[in-house]
PDB file of C-alpha atoms in Angstrom:
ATOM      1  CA  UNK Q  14      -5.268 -21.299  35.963  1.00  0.00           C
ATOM      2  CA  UNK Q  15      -3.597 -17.937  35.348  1.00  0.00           C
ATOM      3  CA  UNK Q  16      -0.969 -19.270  32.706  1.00  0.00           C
ATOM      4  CA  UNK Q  17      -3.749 -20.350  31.038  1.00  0.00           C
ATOM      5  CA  UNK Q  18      -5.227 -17.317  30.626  1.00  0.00           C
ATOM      6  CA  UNK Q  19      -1.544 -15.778  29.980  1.00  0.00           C
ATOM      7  CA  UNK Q  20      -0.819 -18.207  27.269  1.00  0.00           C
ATOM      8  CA  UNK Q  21      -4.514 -17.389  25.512  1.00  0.00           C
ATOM      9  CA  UNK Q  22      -4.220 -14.127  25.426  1.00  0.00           C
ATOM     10  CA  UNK Q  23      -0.561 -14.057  24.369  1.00  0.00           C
ATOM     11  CA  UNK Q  24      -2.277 -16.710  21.157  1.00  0.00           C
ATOM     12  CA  UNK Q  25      -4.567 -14.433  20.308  1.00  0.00           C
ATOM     13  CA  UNK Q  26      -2.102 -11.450  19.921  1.00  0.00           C
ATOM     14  CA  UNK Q  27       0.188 -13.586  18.320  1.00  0.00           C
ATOM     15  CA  UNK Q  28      -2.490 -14.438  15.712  1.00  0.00           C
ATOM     16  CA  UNK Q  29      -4.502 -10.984  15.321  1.00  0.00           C
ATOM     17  CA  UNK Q  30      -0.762  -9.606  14.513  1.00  0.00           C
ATOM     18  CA  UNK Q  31       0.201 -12.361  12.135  1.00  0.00           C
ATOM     19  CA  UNK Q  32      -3.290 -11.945  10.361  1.00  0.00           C
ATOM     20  CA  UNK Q  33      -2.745  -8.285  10.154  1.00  0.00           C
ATOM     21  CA  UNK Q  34       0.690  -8.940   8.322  1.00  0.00           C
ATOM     22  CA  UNK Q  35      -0.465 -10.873   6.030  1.00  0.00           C
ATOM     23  CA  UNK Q  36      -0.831 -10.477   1.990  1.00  0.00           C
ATOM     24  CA  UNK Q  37      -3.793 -12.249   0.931  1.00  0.00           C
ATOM     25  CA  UNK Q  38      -5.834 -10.265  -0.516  1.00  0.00           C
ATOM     26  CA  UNK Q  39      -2.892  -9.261  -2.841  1.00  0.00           C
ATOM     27  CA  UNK Q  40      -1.600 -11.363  -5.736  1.00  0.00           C
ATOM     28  CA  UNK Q  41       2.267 -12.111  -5.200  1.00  0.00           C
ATOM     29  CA  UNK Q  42       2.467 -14.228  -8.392  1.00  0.00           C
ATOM     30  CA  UNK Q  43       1.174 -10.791 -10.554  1.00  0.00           C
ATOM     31  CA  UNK Q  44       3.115  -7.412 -11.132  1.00  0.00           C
ATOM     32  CA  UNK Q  45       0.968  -4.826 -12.642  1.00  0.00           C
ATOM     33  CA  UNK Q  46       2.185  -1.206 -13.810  1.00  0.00           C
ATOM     34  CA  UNK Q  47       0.142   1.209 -14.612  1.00  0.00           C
ATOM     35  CA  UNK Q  48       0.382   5.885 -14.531  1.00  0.00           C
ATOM     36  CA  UNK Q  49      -2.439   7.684 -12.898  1.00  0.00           C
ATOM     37  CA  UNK Q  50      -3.033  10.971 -11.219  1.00  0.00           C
ATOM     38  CA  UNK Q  51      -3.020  11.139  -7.221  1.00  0.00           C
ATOM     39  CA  UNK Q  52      -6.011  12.212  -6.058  1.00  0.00           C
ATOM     40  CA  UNK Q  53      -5.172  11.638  -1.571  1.00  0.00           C
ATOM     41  CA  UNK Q  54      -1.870  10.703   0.225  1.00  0.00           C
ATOM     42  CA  UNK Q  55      -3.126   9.528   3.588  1.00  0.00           C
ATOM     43  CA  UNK Q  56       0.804   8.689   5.269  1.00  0.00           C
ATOM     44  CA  UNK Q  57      -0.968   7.169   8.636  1.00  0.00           C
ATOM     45  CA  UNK Q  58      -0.268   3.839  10.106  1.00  0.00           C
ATOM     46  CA  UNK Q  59      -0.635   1.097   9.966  1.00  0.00           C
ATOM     47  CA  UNK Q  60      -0.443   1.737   6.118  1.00  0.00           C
ATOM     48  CA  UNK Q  61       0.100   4.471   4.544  1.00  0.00           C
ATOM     49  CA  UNK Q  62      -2.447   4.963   1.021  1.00  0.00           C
ATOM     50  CA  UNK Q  63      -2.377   6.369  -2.084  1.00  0.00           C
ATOM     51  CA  UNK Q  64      -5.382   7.247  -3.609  1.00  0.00           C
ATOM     52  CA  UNK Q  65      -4.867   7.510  -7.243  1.00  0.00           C
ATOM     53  CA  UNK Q  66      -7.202   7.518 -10.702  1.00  0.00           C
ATOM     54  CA  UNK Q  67      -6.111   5.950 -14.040  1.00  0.00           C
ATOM     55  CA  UNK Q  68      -7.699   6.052 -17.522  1.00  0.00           C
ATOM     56  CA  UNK Q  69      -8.249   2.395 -18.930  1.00  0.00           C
ATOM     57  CA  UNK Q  70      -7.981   2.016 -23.016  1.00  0.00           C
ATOM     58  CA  UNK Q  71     -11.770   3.578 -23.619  1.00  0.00           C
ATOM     59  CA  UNK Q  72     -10.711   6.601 -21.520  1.00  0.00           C
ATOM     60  CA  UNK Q  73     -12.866   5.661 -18.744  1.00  0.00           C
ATOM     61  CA  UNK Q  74     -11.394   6.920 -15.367  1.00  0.00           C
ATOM     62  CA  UNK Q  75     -11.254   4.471 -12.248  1.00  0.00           C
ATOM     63  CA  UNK Q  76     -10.184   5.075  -8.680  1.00  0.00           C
ATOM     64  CA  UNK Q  77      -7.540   2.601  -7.462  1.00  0.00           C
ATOM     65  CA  UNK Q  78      -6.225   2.629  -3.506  1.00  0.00           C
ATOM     66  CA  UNK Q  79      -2.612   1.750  -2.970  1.00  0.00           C
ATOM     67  CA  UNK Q  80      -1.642   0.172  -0.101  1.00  0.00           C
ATOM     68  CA  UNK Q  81       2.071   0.640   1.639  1.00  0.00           C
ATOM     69  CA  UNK Q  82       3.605  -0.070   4.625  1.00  0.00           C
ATOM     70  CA  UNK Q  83       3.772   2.488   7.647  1.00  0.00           C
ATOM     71  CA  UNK Q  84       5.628   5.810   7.802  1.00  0.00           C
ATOM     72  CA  UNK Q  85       7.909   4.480  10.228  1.00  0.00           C
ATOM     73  CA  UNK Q  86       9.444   2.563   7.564  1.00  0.00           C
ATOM     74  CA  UNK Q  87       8.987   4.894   4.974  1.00  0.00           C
ATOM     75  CA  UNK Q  88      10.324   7.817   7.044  1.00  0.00           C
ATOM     76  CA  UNK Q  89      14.123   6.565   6.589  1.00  0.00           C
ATOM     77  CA  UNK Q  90      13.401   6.223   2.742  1.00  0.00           C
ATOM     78  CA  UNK Q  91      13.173  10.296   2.227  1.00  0.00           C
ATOM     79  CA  UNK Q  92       9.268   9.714   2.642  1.00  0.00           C
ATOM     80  CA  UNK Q  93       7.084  12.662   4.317  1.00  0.00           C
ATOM     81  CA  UNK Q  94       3.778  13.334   4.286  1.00  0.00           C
ATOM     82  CA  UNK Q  95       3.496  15.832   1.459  1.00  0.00           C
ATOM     83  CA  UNK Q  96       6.045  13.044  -0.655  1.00  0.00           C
ATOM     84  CA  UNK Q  97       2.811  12.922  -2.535  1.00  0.00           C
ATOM     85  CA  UNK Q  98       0.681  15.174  -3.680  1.00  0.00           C
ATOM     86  CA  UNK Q  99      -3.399  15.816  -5.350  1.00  0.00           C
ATOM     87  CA  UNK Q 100      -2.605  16.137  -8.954  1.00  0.00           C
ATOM     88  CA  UNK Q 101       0.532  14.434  -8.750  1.00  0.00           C
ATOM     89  CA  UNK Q 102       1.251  12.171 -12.107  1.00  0.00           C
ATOM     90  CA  UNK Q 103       2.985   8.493 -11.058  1.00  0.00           C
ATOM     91  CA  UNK Q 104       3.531   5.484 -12.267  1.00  0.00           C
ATOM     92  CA  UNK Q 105       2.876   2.773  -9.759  1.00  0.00           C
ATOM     93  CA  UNK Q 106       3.796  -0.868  -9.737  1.00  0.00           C
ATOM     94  CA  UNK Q 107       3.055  -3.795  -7.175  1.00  0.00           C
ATOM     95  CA  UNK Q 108       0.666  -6.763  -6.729  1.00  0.00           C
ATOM     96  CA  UNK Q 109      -2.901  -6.350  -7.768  1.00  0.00           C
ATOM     97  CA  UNK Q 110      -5.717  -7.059  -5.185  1.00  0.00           C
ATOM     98  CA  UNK Q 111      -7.569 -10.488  -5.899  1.00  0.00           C
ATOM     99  CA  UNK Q 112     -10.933  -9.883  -4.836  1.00  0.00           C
ATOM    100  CA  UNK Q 113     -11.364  -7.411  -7.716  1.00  0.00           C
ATOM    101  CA  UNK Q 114     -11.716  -4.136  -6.389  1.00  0.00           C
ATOM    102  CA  UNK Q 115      -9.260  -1.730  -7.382  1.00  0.00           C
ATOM    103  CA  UNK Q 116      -6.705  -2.075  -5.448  1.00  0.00           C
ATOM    104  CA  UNK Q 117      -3.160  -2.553  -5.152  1.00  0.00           C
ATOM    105  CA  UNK Q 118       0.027  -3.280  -2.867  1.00  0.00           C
ATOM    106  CA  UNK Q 119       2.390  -0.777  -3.970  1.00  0.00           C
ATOM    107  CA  UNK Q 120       6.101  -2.497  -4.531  1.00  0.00           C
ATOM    108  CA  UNK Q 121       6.944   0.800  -6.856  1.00  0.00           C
ATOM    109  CA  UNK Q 122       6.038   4.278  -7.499  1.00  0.00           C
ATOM    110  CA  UNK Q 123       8.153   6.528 -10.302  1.00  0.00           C
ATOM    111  CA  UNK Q 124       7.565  10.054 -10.488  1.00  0.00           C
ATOM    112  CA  UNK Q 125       7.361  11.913 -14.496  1.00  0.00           C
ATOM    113  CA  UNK Q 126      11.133  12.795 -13.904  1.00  0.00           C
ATOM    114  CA  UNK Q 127      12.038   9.209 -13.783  1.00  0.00           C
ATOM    115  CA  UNK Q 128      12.784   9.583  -9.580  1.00  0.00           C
ATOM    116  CA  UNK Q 129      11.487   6.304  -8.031  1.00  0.00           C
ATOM    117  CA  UNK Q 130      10.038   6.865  -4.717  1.00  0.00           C
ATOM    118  CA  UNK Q 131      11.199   4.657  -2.249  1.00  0.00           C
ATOM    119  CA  UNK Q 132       8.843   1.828  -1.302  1.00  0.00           C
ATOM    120  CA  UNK Q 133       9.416  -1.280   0.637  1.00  0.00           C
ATOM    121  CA  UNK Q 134       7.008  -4.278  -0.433  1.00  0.00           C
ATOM    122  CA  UNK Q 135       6.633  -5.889   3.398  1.00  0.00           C
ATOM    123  CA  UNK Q 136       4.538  -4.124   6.153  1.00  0.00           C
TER     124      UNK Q 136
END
């Protein structure tokens, strides 16, 4: 009786950890670039955010989050936690969230210098 109780609990880890790797609320099949203005850098696990703003063709200003995997693999890119900063000017790229909220899994983000930020697109 106590395997079985081993073996369920070890199935449930297995699948709350599989679930939380997971991209489905991201499009894979879409790549969308676009500049804004960071407005929050939270670098915390299990993702690290950015919080950023861009202006859309009428000049109207919406908040998008981007998504990224942890500091512990961004740490041996060059990443800290003051890589970005409130009033910063990027220009992201990654998969777009399907649900429609603004939201995005960040595959790229360039800086106004041209120096692309290290990002890498698993979690």
């Amino acid at each position: 009786m106590k395997t079985i109780w081993v073996m369920a609990v070890v199935l449930c880890a297995a699948a709350a950890v599989q679930a939380h790797h997971g991209f489905t609320a991201f499009d894979k099949n879409t790549v969308v670039t676009m500049k804004g203005t960071v407005k929050e850098f939270h670098y915390v696990n299990p993702h690290s955010v950015v919080d950023f703003e861009v202006k859309d063709a009428q000049g109207k200003v919406r908040r998008w989050q981007g998504e990224m995997t942890s500091p512990s693999h961004l740490s041996p890119k060059g990443w800290t936690a003051t890589s970005l900063e409130a009033g910063d000017e990027i220009t992201v790229s990654g998969y777009p969230g399907k649900n429609g909220v603004p939201s995005i899994w960040v595959t790229q983000i360039r800086m106004p210098d041209g120096k692309e930020l290290k990002v890498e697109a698993g979690n």
